[in-house]
mmCIF file of C-alpha atoms in Angstrom:
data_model
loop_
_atom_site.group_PDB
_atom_site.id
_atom_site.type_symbol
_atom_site.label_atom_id
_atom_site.label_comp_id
_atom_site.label_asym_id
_atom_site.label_seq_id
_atom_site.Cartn_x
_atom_site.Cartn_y
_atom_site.Cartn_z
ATOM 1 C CA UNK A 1 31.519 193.154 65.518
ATOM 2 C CA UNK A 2 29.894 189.809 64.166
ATOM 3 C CA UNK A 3 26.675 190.251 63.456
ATOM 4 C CA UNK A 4 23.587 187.635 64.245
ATOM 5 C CA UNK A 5 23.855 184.673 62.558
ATOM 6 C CA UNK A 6 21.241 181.635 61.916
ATOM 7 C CA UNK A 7 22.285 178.044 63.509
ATOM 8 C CA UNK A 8 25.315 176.967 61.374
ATOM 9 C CA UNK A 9 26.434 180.087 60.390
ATOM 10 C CA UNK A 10 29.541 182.579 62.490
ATOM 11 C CA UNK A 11 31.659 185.319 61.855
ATOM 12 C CA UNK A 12 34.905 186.743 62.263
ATOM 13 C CA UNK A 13 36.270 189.722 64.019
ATOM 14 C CA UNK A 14 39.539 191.247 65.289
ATOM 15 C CA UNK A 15 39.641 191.649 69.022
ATOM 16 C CA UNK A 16 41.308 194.247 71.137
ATOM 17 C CA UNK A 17 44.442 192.718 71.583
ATOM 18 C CA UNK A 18 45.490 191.915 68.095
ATOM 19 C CA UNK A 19 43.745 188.080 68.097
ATOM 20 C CA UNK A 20 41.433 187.147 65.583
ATOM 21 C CA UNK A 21 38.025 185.440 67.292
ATOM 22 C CA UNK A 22 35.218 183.882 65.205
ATOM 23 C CA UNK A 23 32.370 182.414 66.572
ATOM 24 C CA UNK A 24 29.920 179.731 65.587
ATOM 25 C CA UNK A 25 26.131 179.385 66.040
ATOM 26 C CA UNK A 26 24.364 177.074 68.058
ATOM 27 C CA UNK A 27 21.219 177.874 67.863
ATOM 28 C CA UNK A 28 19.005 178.161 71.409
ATOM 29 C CA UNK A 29 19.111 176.502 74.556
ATOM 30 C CA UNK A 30 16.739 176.773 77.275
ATOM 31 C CA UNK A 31 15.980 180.129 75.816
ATOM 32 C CA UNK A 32 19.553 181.308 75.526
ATOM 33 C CA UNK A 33 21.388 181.816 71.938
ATOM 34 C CA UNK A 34 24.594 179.330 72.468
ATOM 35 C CA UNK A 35 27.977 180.441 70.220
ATOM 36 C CA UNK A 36 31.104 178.586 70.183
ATOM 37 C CA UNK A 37 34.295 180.806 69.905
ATOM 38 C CA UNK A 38 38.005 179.822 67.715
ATOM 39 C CA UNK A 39 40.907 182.589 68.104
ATOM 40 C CA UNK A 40 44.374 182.464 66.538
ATOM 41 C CA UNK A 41 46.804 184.643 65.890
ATOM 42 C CA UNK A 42 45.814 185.132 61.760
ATOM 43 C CA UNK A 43 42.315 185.835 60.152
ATOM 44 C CA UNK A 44 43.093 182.688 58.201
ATOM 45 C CA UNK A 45 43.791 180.669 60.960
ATOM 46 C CA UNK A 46 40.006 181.567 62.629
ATOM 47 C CA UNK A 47 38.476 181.009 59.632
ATOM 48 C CA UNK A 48 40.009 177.750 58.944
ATOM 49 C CA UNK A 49 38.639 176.811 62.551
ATOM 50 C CA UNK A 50 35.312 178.151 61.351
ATOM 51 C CA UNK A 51 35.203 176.192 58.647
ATOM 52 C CA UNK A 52 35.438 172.689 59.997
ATOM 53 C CA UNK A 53 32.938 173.544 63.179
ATOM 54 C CA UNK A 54 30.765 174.023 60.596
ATOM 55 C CA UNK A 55 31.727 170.896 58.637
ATOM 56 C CA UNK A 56 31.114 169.444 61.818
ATOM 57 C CA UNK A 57 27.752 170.498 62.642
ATOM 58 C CA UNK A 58 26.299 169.725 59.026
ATOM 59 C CA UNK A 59 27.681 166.462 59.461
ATOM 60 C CA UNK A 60 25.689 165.901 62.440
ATOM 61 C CA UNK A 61 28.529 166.310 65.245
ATOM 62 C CA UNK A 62 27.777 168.252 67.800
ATOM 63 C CA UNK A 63 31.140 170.346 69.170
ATOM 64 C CA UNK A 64 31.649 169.797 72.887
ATOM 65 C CA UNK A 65 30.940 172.305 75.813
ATOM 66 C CA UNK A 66 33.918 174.348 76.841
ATOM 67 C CA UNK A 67 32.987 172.004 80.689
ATOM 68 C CA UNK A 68 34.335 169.175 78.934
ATOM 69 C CA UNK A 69 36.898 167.042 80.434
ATOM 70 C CA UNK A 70 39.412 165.444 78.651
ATOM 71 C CA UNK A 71 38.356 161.794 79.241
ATOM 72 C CA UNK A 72 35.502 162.528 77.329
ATOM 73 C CA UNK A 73 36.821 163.923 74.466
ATOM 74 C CA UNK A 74 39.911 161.170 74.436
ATOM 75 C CA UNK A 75 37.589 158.103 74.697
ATOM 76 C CA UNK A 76 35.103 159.983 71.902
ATOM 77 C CA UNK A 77 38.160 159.897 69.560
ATOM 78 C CA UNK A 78 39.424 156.722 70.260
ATOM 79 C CA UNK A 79 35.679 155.032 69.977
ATOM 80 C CA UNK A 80 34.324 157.617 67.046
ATOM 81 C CA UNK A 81 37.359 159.237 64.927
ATOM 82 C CA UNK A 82 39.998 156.940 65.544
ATOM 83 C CA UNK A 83 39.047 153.321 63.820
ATOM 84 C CA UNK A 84 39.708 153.486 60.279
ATOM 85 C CA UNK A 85 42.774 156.026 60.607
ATOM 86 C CA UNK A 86 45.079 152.974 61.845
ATOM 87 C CA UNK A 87 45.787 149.310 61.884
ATOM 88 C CA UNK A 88 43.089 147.145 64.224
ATOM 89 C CA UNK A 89 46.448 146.385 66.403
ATOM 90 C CA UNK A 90 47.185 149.436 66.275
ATOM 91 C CA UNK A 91 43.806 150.748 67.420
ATOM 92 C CA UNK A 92 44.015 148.471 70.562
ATOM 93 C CA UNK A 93 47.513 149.414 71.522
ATOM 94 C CA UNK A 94 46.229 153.316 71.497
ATOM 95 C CA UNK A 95 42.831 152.613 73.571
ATOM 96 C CA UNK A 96 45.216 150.837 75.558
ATOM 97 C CA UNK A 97 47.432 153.437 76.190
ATOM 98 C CA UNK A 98 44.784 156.049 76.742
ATOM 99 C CA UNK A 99 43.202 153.419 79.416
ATOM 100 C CA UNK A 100 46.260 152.189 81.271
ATOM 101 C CA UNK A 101 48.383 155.456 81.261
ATOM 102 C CA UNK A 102 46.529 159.070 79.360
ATOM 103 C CA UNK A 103 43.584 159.267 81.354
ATOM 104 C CA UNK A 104 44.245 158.441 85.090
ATOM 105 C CA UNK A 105 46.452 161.060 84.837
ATOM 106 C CA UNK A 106 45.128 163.877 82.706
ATOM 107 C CA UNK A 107 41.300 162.627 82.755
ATOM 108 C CA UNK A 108 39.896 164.693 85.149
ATOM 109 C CA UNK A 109 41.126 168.319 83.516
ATOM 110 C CA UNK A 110 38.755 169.707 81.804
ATOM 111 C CA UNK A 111 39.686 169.962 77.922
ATOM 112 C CA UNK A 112 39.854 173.614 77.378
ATOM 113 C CA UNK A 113 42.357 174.173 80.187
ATOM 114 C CA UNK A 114 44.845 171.506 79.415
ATOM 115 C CA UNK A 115 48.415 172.475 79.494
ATOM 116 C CA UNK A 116 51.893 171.603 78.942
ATOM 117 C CA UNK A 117 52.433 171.287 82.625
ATOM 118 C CA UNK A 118 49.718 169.000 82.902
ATOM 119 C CA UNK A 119 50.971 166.711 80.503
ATOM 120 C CA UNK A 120 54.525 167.043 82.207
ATOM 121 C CA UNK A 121 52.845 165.796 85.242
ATOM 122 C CA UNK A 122 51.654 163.304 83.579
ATOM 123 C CA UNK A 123 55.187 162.081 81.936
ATOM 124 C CA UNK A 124 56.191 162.391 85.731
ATOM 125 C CA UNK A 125 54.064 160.292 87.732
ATOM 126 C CA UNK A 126 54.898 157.690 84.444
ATOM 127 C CA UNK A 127 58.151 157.720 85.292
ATOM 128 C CA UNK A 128 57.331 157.347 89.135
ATOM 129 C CA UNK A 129 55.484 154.141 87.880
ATOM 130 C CA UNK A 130 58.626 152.362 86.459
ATOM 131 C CA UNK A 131 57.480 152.453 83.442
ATOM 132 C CA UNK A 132 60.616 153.474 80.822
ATOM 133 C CA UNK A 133 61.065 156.270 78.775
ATOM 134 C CA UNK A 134 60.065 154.644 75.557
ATOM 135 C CA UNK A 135 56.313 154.241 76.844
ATOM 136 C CA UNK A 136 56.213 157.303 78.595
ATOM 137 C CA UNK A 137 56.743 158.646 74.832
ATOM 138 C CA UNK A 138 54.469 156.660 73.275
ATOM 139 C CA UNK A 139 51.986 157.845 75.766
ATOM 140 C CA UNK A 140 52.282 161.379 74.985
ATOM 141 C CA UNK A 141 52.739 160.650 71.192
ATOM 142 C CA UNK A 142 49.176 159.585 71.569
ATOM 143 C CA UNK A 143 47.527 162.291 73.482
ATOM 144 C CA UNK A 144 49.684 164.645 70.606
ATOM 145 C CA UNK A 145 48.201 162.645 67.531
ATOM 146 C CA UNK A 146 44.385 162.814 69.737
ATOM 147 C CA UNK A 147 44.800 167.009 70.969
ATOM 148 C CA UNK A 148 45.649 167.915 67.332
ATOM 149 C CA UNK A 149 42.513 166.720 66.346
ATOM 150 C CA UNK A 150 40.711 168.554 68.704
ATOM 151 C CA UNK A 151 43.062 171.419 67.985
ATOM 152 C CA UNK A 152 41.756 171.190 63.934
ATOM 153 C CA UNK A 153 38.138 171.559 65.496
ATOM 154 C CA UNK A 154 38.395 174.309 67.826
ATOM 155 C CA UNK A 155 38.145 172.337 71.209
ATOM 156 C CA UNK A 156 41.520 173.675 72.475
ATOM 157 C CA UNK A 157 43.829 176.526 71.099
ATOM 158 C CA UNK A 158 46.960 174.821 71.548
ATOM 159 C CA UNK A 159 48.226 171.003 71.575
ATOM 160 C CA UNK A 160 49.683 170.651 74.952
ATOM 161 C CA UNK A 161 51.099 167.258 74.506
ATOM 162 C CA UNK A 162 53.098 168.712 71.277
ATOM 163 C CA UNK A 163 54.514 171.856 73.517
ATOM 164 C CA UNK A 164 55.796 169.086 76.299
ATOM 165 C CA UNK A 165 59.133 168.042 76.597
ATOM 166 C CA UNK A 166 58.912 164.348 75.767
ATOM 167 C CA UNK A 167 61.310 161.865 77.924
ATOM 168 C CA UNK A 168 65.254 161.714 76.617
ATOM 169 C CA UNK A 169 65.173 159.080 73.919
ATOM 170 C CA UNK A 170 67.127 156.065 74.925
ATOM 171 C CA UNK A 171 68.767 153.483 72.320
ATOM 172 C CA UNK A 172 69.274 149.608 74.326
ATOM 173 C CA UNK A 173 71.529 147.607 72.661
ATOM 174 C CA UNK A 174 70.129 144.668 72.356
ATOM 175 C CA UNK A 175 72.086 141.166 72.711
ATOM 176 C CA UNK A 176 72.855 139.490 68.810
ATOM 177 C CA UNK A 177 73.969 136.186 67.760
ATOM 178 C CA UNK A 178 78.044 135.963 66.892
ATOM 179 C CA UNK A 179 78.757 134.348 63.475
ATOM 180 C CA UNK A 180 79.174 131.074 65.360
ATOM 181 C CA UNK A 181 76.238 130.964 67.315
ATOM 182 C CA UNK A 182 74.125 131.917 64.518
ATOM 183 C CA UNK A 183 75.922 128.657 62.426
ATOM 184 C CA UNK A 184 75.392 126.344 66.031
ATOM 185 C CA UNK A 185 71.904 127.747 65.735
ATOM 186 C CA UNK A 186 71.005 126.928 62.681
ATOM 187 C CA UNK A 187 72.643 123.388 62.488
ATOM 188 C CA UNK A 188 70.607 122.891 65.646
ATOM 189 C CA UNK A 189 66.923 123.555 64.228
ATOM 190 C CA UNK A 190 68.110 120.992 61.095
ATOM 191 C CA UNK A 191 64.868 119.101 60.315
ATOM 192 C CA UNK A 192 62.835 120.731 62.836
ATOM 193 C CA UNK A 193 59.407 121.863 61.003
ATOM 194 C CA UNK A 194 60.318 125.523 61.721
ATOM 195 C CA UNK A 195 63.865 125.635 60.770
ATOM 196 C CA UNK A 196 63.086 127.628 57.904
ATOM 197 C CA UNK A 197 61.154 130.402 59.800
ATOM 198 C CA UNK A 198 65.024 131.141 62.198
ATOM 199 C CA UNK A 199 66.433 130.655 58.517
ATOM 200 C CA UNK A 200 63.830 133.539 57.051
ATOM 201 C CA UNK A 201 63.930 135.460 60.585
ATOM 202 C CA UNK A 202 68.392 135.038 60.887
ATOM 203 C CA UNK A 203 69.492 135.756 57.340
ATOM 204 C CA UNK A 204 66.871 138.178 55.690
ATOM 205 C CA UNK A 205 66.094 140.218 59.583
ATOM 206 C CA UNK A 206 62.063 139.869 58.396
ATOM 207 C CA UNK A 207 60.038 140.755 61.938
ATOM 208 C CA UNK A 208 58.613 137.736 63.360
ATOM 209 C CA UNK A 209 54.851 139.212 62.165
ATOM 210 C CA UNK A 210 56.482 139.545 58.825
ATOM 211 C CA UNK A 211 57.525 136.399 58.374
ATOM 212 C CA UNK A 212 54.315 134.572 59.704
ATOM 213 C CA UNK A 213 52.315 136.387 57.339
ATOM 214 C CA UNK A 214 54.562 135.218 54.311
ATOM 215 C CA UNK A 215 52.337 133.102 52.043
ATOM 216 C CA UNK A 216 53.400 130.985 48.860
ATOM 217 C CA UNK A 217 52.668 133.568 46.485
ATOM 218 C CA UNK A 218 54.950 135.621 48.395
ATOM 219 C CA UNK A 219 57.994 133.420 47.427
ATOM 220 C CA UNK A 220 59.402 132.999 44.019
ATOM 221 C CA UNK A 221 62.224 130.044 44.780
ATOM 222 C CA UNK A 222 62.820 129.707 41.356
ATOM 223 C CA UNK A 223 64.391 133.282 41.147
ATOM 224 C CA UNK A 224 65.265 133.563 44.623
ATOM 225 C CA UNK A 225 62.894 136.394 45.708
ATOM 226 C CA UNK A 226 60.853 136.954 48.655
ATOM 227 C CA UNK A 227 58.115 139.601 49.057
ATOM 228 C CA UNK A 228 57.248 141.206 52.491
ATOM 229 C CA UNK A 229 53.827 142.313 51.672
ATOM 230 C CA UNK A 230 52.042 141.833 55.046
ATOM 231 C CA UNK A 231 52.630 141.455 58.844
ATOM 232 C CA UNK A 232 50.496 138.969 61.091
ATOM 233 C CA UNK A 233 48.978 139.674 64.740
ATOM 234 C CA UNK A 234 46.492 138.709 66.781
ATOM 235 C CA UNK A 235 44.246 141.271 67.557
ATOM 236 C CA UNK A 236 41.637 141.663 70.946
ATOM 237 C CA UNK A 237 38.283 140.342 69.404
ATOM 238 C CA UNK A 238 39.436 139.629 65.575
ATOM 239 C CA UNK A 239 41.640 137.042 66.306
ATOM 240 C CA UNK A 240 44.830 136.745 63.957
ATOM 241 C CA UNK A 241 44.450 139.610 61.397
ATOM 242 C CA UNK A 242 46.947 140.145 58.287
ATOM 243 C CA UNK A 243 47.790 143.527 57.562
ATOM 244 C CA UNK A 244 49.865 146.101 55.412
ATOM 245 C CA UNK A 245 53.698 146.143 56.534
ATOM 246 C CA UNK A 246 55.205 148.786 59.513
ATOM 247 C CA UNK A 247 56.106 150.688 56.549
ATOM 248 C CA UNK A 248 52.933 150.736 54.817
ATOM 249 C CA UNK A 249 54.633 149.303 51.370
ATOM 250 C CA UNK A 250 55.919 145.892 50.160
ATOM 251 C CA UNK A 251 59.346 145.441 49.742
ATOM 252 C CA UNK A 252 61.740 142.763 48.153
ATOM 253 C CA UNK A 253 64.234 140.561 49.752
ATOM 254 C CA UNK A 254 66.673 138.421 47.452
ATOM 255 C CA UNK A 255 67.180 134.709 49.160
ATOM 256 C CA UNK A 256 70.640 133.131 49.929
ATOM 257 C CA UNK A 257 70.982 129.567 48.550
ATOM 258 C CA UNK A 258 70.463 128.140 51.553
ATOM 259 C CA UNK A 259 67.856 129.953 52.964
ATOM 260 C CA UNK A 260 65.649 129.072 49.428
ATOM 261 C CA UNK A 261 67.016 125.057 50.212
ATOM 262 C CA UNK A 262 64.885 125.771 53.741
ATOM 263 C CA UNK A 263 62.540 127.142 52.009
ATOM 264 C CA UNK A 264 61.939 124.196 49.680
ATOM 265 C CA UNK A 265 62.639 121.415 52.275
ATOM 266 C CA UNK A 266 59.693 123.197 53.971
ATOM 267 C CA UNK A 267 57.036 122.775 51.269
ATOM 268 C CA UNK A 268 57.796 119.365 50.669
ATOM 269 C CA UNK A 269 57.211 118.863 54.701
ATOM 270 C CA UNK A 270 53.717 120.991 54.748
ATOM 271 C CA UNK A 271 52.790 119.139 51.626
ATOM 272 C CA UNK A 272 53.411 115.892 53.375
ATOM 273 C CA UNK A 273 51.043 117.155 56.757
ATOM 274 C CA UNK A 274 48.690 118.472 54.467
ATOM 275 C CA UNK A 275 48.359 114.678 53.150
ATOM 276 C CA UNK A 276 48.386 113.596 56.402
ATOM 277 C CA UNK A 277 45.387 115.877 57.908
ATOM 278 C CA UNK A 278 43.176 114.789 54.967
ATOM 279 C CA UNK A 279 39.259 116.788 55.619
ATOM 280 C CA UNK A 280 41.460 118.212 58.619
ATOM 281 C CA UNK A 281 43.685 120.985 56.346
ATOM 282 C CA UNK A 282 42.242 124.229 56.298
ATOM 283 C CA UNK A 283 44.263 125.780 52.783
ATOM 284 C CA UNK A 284 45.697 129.041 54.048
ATOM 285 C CA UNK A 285 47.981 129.792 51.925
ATOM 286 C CA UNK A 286 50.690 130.672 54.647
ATOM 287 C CA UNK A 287 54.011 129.431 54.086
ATOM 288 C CA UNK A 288 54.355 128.221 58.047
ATOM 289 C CA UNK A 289 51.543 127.140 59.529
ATOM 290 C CA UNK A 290 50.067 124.481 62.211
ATOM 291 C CA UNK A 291 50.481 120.260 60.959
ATOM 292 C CA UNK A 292 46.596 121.435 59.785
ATOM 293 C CA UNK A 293 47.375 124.186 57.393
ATOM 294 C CA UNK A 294 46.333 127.428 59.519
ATOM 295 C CA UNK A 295 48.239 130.467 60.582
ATOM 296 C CA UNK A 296 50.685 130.613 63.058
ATOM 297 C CA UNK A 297 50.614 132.358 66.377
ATOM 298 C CA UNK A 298 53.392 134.472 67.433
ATOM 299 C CA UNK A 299 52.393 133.099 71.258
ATOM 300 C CA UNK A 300 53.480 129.164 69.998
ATOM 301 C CA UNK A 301 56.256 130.045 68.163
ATOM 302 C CA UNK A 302 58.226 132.350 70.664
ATOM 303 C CA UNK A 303 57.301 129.187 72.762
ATOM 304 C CA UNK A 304 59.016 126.929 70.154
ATOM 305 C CA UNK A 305 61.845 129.310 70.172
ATOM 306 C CA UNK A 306 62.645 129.485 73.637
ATOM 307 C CA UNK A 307 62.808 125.647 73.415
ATOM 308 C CA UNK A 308 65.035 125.863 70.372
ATOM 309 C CA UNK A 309 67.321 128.587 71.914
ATOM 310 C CA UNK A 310 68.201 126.375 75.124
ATOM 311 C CA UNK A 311 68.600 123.036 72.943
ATOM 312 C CA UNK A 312 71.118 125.183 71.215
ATOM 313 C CA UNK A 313 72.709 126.461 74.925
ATOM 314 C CA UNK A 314 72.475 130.220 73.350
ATOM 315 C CA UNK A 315 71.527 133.256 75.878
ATOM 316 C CA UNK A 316 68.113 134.020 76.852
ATOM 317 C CA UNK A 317 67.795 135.958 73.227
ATOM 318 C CA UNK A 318 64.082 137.391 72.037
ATOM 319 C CA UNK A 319 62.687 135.830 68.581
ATOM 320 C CA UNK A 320 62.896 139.556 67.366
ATOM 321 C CA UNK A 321 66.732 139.885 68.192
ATOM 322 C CA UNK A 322 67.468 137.005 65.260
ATOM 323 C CA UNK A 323 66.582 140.500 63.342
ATOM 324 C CA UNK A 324 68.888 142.487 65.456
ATOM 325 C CA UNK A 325 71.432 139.972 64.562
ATOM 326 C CA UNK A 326 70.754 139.869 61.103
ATOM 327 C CA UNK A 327 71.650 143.177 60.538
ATOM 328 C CA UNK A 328 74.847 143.071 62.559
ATOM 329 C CA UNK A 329 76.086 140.006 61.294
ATOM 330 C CA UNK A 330 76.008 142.198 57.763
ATOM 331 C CA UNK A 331 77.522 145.248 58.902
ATOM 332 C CA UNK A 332 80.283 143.455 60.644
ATOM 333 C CA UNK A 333 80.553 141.755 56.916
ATOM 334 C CA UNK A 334 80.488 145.384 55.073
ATOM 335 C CA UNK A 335 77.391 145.222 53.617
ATOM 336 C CA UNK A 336 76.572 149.023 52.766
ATOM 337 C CA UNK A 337 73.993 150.229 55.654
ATOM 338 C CA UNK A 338 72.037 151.723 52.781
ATOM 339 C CA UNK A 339 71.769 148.445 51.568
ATOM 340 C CA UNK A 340 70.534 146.987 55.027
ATOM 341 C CA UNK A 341 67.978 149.071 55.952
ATOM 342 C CA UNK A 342 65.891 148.660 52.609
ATOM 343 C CA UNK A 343 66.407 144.785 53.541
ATOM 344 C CA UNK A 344 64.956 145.431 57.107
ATOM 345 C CA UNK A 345 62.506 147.705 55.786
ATOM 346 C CA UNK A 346 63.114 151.100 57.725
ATOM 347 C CA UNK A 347 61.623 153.850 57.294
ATOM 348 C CA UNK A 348 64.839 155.370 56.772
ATOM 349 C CA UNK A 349 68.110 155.434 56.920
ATOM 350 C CA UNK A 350 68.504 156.968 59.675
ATOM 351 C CA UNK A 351 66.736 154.279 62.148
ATOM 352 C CA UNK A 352 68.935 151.655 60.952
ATOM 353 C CA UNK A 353 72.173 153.838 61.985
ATOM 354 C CA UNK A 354 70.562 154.767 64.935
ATOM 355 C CA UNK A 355 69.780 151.544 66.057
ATOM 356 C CA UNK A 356 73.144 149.854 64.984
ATOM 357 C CA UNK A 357 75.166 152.711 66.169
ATOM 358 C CA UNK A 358 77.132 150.416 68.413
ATOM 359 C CA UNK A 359 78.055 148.699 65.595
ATOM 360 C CA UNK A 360 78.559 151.446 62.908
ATOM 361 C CA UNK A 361 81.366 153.181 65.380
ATOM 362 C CA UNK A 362 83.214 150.022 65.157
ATOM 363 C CA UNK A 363 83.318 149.993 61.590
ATOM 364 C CA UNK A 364 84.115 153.849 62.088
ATOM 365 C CA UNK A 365 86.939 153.103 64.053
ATOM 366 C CA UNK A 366 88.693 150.279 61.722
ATOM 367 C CA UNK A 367 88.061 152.539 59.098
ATOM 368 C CA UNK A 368 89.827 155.259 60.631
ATOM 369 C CA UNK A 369 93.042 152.892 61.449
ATOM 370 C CA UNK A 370 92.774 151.954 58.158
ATOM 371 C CA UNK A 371 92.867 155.404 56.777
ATOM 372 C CA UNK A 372 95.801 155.984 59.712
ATOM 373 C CA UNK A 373 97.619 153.118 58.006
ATOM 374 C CA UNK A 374 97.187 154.463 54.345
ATOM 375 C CA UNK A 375 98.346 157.770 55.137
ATOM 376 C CA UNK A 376 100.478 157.459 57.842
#
């Protein structure tokens, strides 16, 4: 049996039936000596628990009561723990989520007794909502990521949301630009002061936040090389904030002729506003920006867009599907899919066939006629 320990300190023991327990002092209460128990299935695994309760304590950090619910340990996380783990957008989307969707579902239970069927539930009256299987996932994904950090200190034994069975993961195909309306496009936006952005967006597949964060020392016209270095958002209370890519790493793009020509047509026109605004320009840096030099917002230009779209007469098309239709214009040209997805910048592979896999069994298919016609 553990012995008595001073505040801080805890001990280890096997129980009864076969599970490892430590425990954790407190120090007193009202009178009363106040332990915190960990079990697991391994002596390792207990201590391990043991070990960053304690952490947490000499840090300062008191561990939670076994009463507490699980609204107060999520919005802890997301106010204490969570900010400096992830992007500021990225941040807001999860507080967000936990707000609109985690807790007025799962808020009330306390901690210690939340299970997988609670978090089913919770998936459940989601779906009853309307909302779609890709946010009901991204709702659990973020109660996961939140439980296995109170799973690393001891607060629960098990990560409920992990043990779920998450919604069936659906692929939409979205609606693309055929070769010729991507040409009608293009020779639409001539002259306009963004036509180099739908060049940048149509014929590399950059994200829109990708390409609004592009600045001059991004693009090397002379060799014909564009680095994605950064994406652009705005953020609640920060206002437009550049940060690392989706995939955490630059990558580099090599520009057709004419998207460079765009390119270049484009300086010449934000040197000429910059002239024109005089004490007005506010140097940036950003290759497309307001007639006053500073950084676009993704609100105006989907606006601009829109307008552009219907002075073309194309389908009510998002900005981000001239990236969708970037990458099938290419497949539907050959272009290797290896070669695609480093251009897109996916994480792998294996999102880029997934996402394109109404286009990839297409090419399947005329390859198989062609092998039918070789061999047959």
């Amino acid at each position: 049996m553990a012995s008595r320990r001073g505040h801080g300190q805890g001990g280890i023991r096997k129980r009864g039936d076969g599970r490892w327990e430590a425990s954790v002092d407190l120090g007193f209460e009202n009178g009363k000596r106040r332990r915190r128990f960990f079990y697991g299935r391994t002596q390792n695994e207990v201590a391990a628990k043991l070990r960053e309760a304690q952490t947490a304590l000499s840090a300062g950090r008191p561990l939670p009561s076994g009463r507490q619910t699980t609204r107060a340990f999520l919005e802890s996380w997301a106010a204490d723990v969570l900010p400096g783990t992830v992007k500021a957008r990225t941040l807001q989307s999860y507080r967000d989520v936990l707000r609109n969707y985690v807790l007025p579902e799962v808020g009330s239970v306390p901690l210690a007794k939340l299970s997988p069927a609670h978090v089913q539930a919770m998936l459940r009256a989601l779906e009853a909502r309307g909302l779609s299987p890709r946010t009901q996932r991204y709702a659990r994904a973020v109660l996961r990521r939140a439980l296995h950090q109170a799973e690393r200190w001891g607060d629960v034994t098990r990560n409920a949301a992990a043990l779920a069975d998450p919604p069936a993961q659906e692929w939409s195909e979205r609606p693309t630009l055929s070769l010729d309306q991507a040409r009608h496009l293009l020779e639409t936006v001539r002259g306009d002061r963004l036509e180099a952005l739908y060049w940048v967006a149509l014929s590399l597949g950059l994200r829109q936040g990708e390409a609004l964060a592009l600045r001059w020392a991004d693009v090397d016209l002379e060799t014909g090389r564009l680095t994605v270095a950064g994406t652009l958002s705005r953020v609640s209370g920060h206002g437009l904030v550049r940060t690392s890519p989706k995939t955490k790493r630059a990558r580099v793009v090599v520009l057709s002729e004419p998207c460079a020509a765009a390119l270049r047509a484009h300086r010449r026109r934000q040197l000429e506003e910059r002239l024109a605004a005089g004490s007005e320009w506010e140097e940036t840096g950003y290759v497309f920006t307001t007639e006053t030099g500073r950084p676009l917002d993704a609100r105006n230009v989907t606006r601009r867009w829109h307008r552009a779209r219907e002075q073309a007469g194309l389908p009510a098309l998002h900005f981000h599907d001239l990236r969708h239709s970037a990458a099938t214009l290419l497949l539907e040209q050959g272009v290797p899919i290896t070669t695609i997805s480093k251009q897109l910048g996916h994480a792998s592979i294996t999102i880029t066939s997934d996402v394109y896999a109404h286009v990839t069994e297409g090419l399947q298919r005329e390859s198989a006629e062609t092998m039918a016609r070789l061999l047959g």
